[in-house]
JSON list of C-alpha atoms in Angstrom, two decimals:
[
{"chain": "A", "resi": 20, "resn": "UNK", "atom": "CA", "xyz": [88.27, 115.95, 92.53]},
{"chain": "A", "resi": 21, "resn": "UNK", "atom": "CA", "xyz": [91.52, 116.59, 90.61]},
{"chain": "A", "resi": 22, "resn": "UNK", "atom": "CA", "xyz": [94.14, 113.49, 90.23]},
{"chain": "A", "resi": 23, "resn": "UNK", "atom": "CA", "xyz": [96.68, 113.37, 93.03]},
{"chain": "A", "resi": 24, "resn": "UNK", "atom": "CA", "xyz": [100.20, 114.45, 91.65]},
{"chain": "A", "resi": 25, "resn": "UNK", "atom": "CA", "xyz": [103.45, 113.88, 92.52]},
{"chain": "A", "resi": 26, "resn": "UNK", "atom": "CA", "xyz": [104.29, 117.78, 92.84]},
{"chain": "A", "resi": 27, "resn": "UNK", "atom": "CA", "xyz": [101.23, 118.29, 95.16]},
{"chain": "A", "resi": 28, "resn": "UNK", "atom": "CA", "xyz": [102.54, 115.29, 97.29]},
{"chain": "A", "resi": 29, "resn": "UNK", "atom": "CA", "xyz": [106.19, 116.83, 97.62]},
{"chain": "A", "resi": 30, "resn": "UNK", "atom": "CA", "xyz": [104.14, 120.12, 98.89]},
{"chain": "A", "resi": 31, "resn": "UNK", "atom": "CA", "xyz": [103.13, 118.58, 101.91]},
{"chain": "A", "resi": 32, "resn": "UNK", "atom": "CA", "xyz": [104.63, 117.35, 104.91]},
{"chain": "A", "resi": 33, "resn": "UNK", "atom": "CA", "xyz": [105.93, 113.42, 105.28]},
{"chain": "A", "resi": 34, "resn": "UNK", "atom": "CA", "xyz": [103.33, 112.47, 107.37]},
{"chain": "A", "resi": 35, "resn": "UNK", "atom": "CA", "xyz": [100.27, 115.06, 105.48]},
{"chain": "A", "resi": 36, "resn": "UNK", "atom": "CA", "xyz": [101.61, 113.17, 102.19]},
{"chain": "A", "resi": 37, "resn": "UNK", "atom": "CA", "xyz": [100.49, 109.62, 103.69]},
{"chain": "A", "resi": 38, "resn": "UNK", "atom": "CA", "xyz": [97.56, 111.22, 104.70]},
{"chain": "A", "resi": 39, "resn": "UNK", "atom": "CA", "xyz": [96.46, 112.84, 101.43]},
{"chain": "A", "resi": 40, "resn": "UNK", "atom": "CA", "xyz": [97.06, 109.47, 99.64]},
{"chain": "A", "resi": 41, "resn": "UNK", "atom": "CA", "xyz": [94.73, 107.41, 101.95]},
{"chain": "A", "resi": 42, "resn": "UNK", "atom": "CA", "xyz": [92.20, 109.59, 102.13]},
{"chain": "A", "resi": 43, "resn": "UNK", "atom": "CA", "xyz": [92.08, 108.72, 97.84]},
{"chain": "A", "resi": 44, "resn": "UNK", "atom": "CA", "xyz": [92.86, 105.22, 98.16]},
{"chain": "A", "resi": 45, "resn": "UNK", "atom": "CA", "xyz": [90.05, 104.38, 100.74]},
{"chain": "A", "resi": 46, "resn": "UNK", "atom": "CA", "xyz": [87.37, 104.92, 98.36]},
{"chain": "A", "resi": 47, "resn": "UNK", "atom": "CA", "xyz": [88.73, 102.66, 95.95]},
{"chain": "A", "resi": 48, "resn": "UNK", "atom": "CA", "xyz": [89.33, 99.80, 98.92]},
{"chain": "A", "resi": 49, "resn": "UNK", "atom": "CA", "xyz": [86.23, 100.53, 100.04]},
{"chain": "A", "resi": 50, "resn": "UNK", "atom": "CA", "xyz": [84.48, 99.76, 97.30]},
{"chain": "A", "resi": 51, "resn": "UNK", "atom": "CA", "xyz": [86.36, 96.21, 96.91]},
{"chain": "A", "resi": 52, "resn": "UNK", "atom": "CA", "xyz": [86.17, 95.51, 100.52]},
{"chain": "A", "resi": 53, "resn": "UNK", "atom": "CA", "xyz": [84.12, 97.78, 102.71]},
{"chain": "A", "resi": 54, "resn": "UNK", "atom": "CA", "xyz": [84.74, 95.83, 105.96]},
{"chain": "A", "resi": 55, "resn": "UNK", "atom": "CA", "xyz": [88.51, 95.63, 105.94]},
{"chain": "A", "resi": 56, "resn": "UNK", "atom": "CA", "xyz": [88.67, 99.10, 104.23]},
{"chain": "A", "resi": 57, "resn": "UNK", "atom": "CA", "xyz": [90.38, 101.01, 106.96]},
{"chain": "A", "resi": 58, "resn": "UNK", "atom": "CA", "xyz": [92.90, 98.23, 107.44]},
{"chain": "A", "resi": 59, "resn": "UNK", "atom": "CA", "xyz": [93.84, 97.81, 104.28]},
{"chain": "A", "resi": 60, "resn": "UNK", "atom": "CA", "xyz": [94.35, 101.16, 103.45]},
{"chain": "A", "resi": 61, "resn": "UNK", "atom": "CA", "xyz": [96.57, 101.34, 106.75]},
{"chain": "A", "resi": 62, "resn": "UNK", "atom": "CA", "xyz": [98.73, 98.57, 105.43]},
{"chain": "A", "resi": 63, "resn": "UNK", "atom": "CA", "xyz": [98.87, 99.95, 101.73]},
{"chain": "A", "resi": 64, "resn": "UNK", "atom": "CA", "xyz": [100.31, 103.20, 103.46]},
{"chain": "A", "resi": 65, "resn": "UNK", "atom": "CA", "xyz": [103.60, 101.90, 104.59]},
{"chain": "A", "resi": 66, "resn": "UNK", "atom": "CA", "xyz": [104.15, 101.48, 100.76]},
{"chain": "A", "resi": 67, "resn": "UNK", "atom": "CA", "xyz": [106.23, 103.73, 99.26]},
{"chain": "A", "resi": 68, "resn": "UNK", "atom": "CA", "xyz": [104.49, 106.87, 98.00]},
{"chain": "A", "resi": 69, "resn": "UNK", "atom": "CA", "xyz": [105.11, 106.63, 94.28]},
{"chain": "A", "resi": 70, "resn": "UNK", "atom": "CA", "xyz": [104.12, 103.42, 94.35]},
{"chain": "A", "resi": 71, "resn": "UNK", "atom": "CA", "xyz": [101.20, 104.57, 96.18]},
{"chain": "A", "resi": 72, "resn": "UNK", "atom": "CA", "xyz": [100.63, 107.15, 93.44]},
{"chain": "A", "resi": 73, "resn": "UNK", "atom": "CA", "xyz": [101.20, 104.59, 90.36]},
{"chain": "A", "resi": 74, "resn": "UNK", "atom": "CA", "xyz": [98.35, 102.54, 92.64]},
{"chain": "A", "resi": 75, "resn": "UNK", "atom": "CA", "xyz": [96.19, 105.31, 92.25]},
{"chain": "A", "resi": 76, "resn": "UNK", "atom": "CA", "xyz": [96.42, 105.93, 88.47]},
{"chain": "A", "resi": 77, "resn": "UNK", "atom": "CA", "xyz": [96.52, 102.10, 87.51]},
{"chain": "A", "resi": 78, "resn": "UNK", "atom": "CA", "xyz": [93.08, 100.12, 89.07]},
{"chain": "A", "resi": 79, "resn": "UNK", "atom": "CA", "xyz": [95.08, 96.84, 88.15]},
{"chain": "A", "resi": 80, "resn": "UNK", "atom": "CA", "xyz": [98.41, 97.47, 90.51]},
{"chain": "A", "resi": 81, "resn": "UNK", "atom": "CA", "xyz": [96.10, 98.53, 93.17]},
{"chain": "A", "resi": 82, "resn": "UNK", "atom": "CA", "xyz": [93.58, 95.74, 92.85]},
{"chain": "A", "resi": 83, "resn": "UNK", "atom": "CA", "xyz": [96.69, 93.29, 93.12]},
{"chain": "A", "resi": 84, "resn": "UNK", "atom": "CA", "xyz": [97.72, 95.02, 96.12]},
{"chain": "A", "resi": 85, "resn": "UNK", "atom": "CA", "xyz": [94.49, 95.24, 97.73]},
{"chain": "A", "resi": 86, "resn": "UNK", "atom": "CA", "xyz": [94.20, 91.42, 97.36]},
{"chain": "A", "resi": 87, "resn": "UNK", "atom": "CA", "xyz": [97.60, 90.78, 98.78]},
{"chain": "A", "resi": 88, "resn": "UNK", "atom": "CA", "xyz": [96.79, 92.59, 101.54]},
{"chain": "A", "resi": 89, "resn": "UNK", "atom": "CA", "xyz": [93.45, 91.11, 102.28]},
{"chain": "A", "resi": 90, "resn": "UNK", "atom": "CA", "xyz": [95.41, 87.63, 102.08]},
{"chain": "A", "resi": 91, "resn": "UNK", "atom": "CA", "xyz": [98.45, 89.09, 104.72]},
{"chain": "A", "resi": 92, "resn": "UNK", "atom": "CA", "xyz": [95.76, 90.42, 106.79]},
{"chain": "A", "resi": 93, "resn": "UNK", "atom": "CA", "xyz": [93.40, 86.96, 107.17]},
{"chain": "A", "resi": 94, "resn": "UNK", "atom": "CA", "xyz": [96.63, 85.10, 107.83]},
{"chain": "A", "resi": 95, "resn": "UNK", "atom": "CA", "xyz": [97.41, 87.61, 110.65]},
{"chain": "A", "resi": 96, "resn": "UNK", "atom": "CA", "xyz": [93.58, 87.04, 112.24]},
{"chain": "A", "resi": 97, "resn": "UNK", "atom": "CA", "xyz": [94.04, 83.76, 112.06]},
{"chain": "B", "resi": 25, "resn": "UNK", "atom": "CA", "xyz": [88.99, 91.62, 124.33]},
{"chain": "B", "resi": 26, "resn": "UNK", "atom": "CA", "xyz": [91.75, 91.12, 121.48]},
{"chain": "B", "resi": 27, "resn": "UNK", "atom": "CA", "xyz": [95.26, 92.49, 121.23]},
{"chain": "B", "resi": 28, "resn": "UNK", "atom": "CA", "xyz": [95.77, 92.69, 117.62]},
{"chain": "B", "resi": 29, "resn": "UNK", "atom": "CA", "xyz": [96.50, 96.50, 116.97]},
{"chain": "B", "resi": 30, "resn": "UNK", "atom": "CA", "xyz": [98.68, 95.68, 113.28]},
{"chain": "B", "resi": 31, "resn": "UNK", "atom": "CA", "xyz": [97.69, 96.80, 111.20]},
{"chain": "B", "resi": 32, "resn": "UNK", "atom": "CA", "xyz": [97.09, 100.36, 112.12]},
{"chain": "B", "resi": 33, "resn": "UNK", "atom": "CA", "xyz": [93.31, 101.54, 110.50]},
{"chain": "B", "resi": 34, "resn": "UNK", "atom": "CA", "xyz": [92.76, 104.58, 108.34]},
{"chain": "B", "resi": 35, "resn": "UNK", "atom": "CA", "xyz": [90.09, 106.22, 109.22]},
{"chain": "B", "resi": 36, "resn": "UNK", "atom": "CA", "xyz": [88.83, 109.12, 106.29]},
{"chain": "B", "resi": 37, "resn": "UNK", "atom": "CA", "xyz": [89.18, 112.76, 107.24]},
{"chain": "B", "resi": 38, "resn": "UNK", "atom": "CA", "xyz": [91.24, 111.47, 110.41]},
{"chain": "B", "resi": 39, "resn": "UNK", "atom": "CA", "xyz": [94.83, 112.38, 110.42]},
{"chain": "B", "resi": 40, "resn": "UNK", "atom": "CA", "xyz": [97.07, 109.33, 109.56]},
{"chain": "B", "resi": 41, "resn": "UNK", "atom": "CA", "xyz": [99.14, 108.47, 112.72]},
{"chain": "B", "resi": 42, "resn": "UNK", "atom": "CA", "xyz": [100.18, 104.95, 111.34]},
{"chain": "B", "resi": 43, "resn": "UNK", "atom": "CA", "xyz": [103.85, 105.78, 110.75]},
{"chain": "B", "resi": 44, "resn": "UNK", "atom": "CA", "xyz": [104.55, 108.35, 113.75]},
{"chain": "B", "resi": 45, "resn": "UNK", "atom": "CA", "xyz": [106.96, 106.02, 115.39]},
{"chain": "B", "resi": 46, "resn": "UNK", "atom": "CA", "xyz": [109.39, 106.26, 112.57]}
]
């Protein structure tokens, strides 16, 4: 699968764009934490989308945000 | 049954409706 670019994002509609990126970043979130996955993802998608795209290409920035999430989301649940 | 619905879920290969209400 080729690396999502910028230029293929600014192709596609608003909402196709959020689409395209989650449908990359799950994999990655799933792999860290399968349960809370789709949530996660959901939450990392009201990010803006170059950040979403630096995310993608840097496993660090995206493993910080991932936990961040995770910690937002259990103090939500609780 | 519970009434949490934030965050909104992706679900793979299902289009993203999360931010529709904008």
């Amino acid at each position: 699968q080729e690396p999502l670019t910028s230029s293929m994002l600014a192709a596609a509609p608003p909402q196709e764009q959020k689409q395209l990126l989650g449908e990359r970043l799950y994999p990655l979130i799933h792999s860290m934490h399968s349960a809370l996955a789709g949530k996660i993802t959901g939450m990392l998608l009201e990010i803006d989308n170059s950040e979403l795209l630096h995310m993608l290409e840097s496993p660090e920035s995206l493993h910080a945000k991932v936990e961040e999430a995770v910690a937002v989301l259990q103090a939500h649940q609780a | 049954g519970s009434s949490i619905s934030w965050p909104p879920e992706f679900h793979p290969g299902v289009p993203w409706k999360g931010l529709q209400n904008i």
